[in-house]
CSV table of C-alpha atoms in Angstrom, one decimal:
chain,number,residue,atom,x,y,z
A,1156,MET,CA,0.0,0.0,0.0
A,1157,LEU,CA,1.3,3.5,-0.9
A,1158,PRO,CA,1.8,6.0,1.9
A,1159,PRO,CA,-0.7,8.9,1.9
A,1160,ILE,CA,0.3,12.0,-0.1
A,1161,GLN,CA,1.1,14.9,2.1
A,1162,VAL,CA,0.9,18.6,1.2
A,1163,PRO,CA,4.4,20.3,1.4
A,1164,ILE,CA,4.9,22.3,4.6
A,1165,ALA,CA,5.2,25.6,2.7
A,1166,GLU,CA,1.8,25.1,1.1
A,1167,GLN,CA,0.3,24.2,4.5
A,1168,THR,CA,1.8,27.3,6.0
A,1169,GLN,CA,0.4,29.5,3.3
A,1170,ALA,CA,-3.0,27.9,3.6
A,1171,ASN,CA,-3.0,28.3,7.3
A,1172,ALA,CA,-2.0,32.0,7.0
A,1173,ALA,CA,-4.7,32.6,4.5
A,1174,ARG,CA,-7.3,31.0,6.8
A,1175,LEU,CA,-6.1,32.7,10.0
A,1176,ARG,CA,-5.3,36.2,8.7
A,1177,PRO,CA,-9.0,37.4,8.7
A,1178,LEU,CA,-9.3,36.2,12.3
A,1179,ALA,CA,-6.2,38.1,13.3
A,1180,GLN,CA,-7.5,41.2,11.5
A,1181,GLN,CA,-10.8,41.0,13.4
A,1182,LEU,CA,-8.9,40.8,16.7
A,1183,GLU,CA,-7.0,43.9,15.7
A,1184,VAL,CA,-10.2,45.7,14.7
A,1185,GLY,CA,-11.8,44.8,18.1
A,1186,PHE,CA,-8.7,46.0,20.0
A,1187,LEU,CA,-8.5,49.2,18.0
A,1188,ALA,CA,-12.3,49.9,18.5
A,1189,GLU,CA,-11.8,49.6,22.2
A,1190,MET,CA,-8.8,51.9,22.2
A,1191,LEU,CA,-10.7,54.5,20.1
A,1192,ASN,CA,-13.6,54.3,22.5
A,1193,ALA,CA,-11.2,54.8,25.4
A,1194,ALA,CA,-9.7,57.8,23.6
A,1195,GLY,CA,-13.1,59.4,23.3
A,1196,PHE,CA,-13.9,58.8,19.6
A,1197,GLY,CA,-17.6,58.5,19.0
A,1198,LYS,CA,-18.6,60.6,22.0
A,1199,SER,CA,-21.1,63.3,21.2
A,1200,ARG,CA,-20.0,66.9,21.2
A,1201,ASP,CA,-21.4,69.3,23.7
A,1202,ALA,CA,-22.7,71.9,21.2
A,1203,MET,CA,-24.4,71.1,17.9
A,1204,GLY,CA,-24.0,67.4,18.4
A,1205,GLY,CA,-26.2,64.7,16.9
A,1206,GLY,CA,-28.1,64.0,20.2
A,1207,ALA,CA,-29.4,60.6,21.1
A,1208,GLY,CA,-29.1,59.3,17.5
A,1209,GLU,CA,-25.4,60.1,17.4
A,1210,ASP,CA,-24.9,58.3,20.8
A,1211,ASN,CA,-26.8,55.2,19.6
A,1212,PHE,CA,-24.8,54.8,16.4
A,1213,ALA,CA,-21.4,55.9,17.7
A,1214,SER,CA,-20.2,52.3,18.2
A,1215,PHE,CA,-20.8,51.6,14.5
A,1216,LEU,CA,-18.8,54.6,13.5
A,1217,VAL,CA,-15.9,53.6,15.8
A,1218,ARG,CA,-15.9,50.0,14.5
A,1219,ALA,CA,-15.9,51.3,10.9
A,1220,GLU,CA,-13.0,53.6,11.7
A,1221,ALA,CA,-11.1,50.7,13.3
A,1222,GLU,CA,-11.7,48.5,10.2
A,1223,GLN,CA,-10.3,51.3,7.9
A,1224,ILE,CA,-7.2,51.6,10.1
A,1225,VAL,CA,-6.6,47.9,9.9
A,1226,ARG,CA,-7.2,47.9,6.1
A,1227,ALA,CA,-4.6,50.7,5.8
A,1228,GLY,CA,-2.0,48.6,7.6
A,1229,GLY,CA,-3.0,49.0,11.3
A,1230,PHE,CA,-0.4,49.0,13.9
A,1231,GLY,CA,1.1,45.6,12.9
A,1232,LEU,CA,-0.9,43.8,15.5
A,1233,THR,CA,-2.4,41.5,12.9
A,1234,GLU,CA,1.0,40.1,12.0
A,1235,SER,CA,1.8,39.4,15.6
A,1236,ILE,CA,-1.5,37.8,16.3
A,1237,LEU,CA,-1.2,35.7,13.1
A,1238,GLN,CA,2.3,34.5,14.1
A,1239,ALA,CA,1.0,33.5,17.5
A,1240,LEU,CA,-2.0,31.7,16.0
A,1241,MET,CA,0.2,29.8,13.6
A,1242,ALA,CA,2.7,28.9,16.3
A,1243,GLY,CA,-0.2,27.6,18.4
A,1244,GLU,CA,-1.4,25.4,15.5
A,1245,ARG,CA,2.1,24.0,15.0
A,1246,THR,CA,2.3,23.0,18.7
A,1247,ASP,CA,-1.3,21.6,18.8
A,1248,GLY,CA,-0.7,19.3,15.9
Protein backbone atom coordinates (compact mmCIF):
# COMPACT_ATOMS: atom_id res chain seq x y z
CA MET A 1 0.00 0.00 0.00
CA LEU A 2 1.26 3.47 -0.86
CA PRO A 3 1.77 6.04 1.90
CA PRO A 4 -0.71 8.94 1.93
CA ILE A 5 0.26 11.98 -0.09
CA GLN A 6 1.13 14.91 2.13
CA VAL A 7 0.94 18.57 1.24
CA PRO A 8 4.36 20.27 1.44
CA ILE A 9 4.87 22.29 4.62
CA ALA A 10 5.25 25.59 2.72
CA GLU A 11 1.82 25.10 1.14
CA GLN A 12 0.31 24.16 4.51
CA THR A 13 1.78 27.30 6.05
CA GLN A 14 0.39 29.51 3.27
CA ALA A 15 -3.03 27.87 3.56
CA ASN A 16 -3.03 28.34 7.34
CA ALA A 17 -1.98 31.98 7.00
CA ALA A 18 -4.75 32.63 4.46
CA ARG A 19 -7.29 31.03 6.79
CA LEU A 20 -6.07 32.71 9.98
CA ARG A 21 -5.33 36.23 8.67
CA PRO A 22 -9.00 37.37 8.67
CA LEU A 23 -9.30 36.18 12.27
CA ALA A 24 -6.17 38.08 13.26
CA GLN A 25 -7.47 41.19 11.50
CA GLN A 26 -10.79 40.98 13.35
CA LEU A 27 -8.92 40.76 16.65
CA GLU A 28 -6.95 43.89 15.74
CA VAL A 29 -10.20 45.65 14.73
CA GLY A 30 -11.75 44.80 18.09
CA PHE A 31 -8.69 46.00 19.97
CA LEU A 32 -8.55 49.24 17.99
CA ALA A 33 -12.26 49.88 18.48
CA GLU A 34 -11.81 49.58 22.24
CA MET A 35 -8.79 51.90 22.16
CA LEU A 36 -10.69 54.46 20.06
CA ASN A 37 -13.59 54.31 22.53
CA ALA A 38 -11.19 54.85 25.42
CA ALA A 39 -9.67 57.82 23.58
CA GLY A 40 -13.08 59.43 23.25
CA PHE A 41 -13.88 58.76 19.59
CA GLY A 42 -17.59 58.47 19.03
CA LYS A 43 -18.55 60.61 22.02
CA SER A 44 -21.09 63.27 21.17
CA ARG A 45 -20.01 66.89 21.17
CA ASP A 46 -21.44 69.30 23.71
CA ALA A 47 -22.66 71.88 21.21
CA MET A 48 -24.36 71.11 17.91
CA GLY A 49 -24.00 67.37 18.38
CA GLY A 50 -26.23 64.68 16.93
CA GLY A 51 -28.11 64.03 20.15
CA ALA A 52 -29.40 60.59 21.11
CA GLY A 53 -29.13 59.29 17.55
CA GLU A 54 -25.44 60.06 17.44
CA ASP A 55 -24.92 58.32 20.77
CA ASN A 56 -26.81 55.23 19.59
CA PHE A 57 -24.81 54.81 16.40
CA ALA A 58 -21.40 55.88 17.71
CA SER A 59 -20.23 52.29 18.18
CA PHE A 60 -20.83 51.57 14.47
CA LEU A 61 -18.75 54.59 13.50
CA VAL A 62 -15.91 53.62 15.82
CA ARG A 63 -15.94 50.04 14.49
CA ALA A 64 -15.88 51.30 10.89
CA GLU A 65 -12.96 53.60 11.70
CA ALA A 66 -11.08 50.70 13.30
CA GLU A 67 -11.71 48.52 10.22
CA GLN A 68 -10.35 51.26 7.94
CA ILE A 69 -7.24 51.63 10.09
CA VAL A 70 -6.60 47.88 9.87
CA ARG A 71 -7.18 47.88 6.08
CA ALA A 72 -4.63 50.69 5.79
CA GLY A 73 -2.04 48.60 7.63
CA GLY A 74 -3.04 49.03 11.25
CA PHE A 75 -0.39 48.98 13.92
CA GLY A 76 1.13 45.65 12.92
CA LEU A 77 -0.88 43.81 15.53
CA THR A 78 -2.42 41.54 12.87
CA GLU A 79 0.98 40.08 11.99
CA SER A 80 1.84 39.44 15.65
CA ILE A 81 -1.51 37.76 16.26
CA LEU A 82 -1.16 35.73 13.05
CA GLN A 83 2.29 34.48 14.06
CA ALA A 84 0.98 33.50 17.50
CA LEU A 85 -2.01 31.66 16.00
CA MET A 86 0.21 29.79 13.55
CA ALA A 87 2.68 28.88 16.29
CA GLY A 88 -0.21 27.59 18.38
CA GLU A 89 -1.40 25.40 15.51
CA ARG A 90 2.09 23.97 15.02
CA THR A 91 2.29 22.95 18.66
CA ASP A 92 -1.29 21.65 18.79
CA GLY A 93 -0.72 19.27 15.93
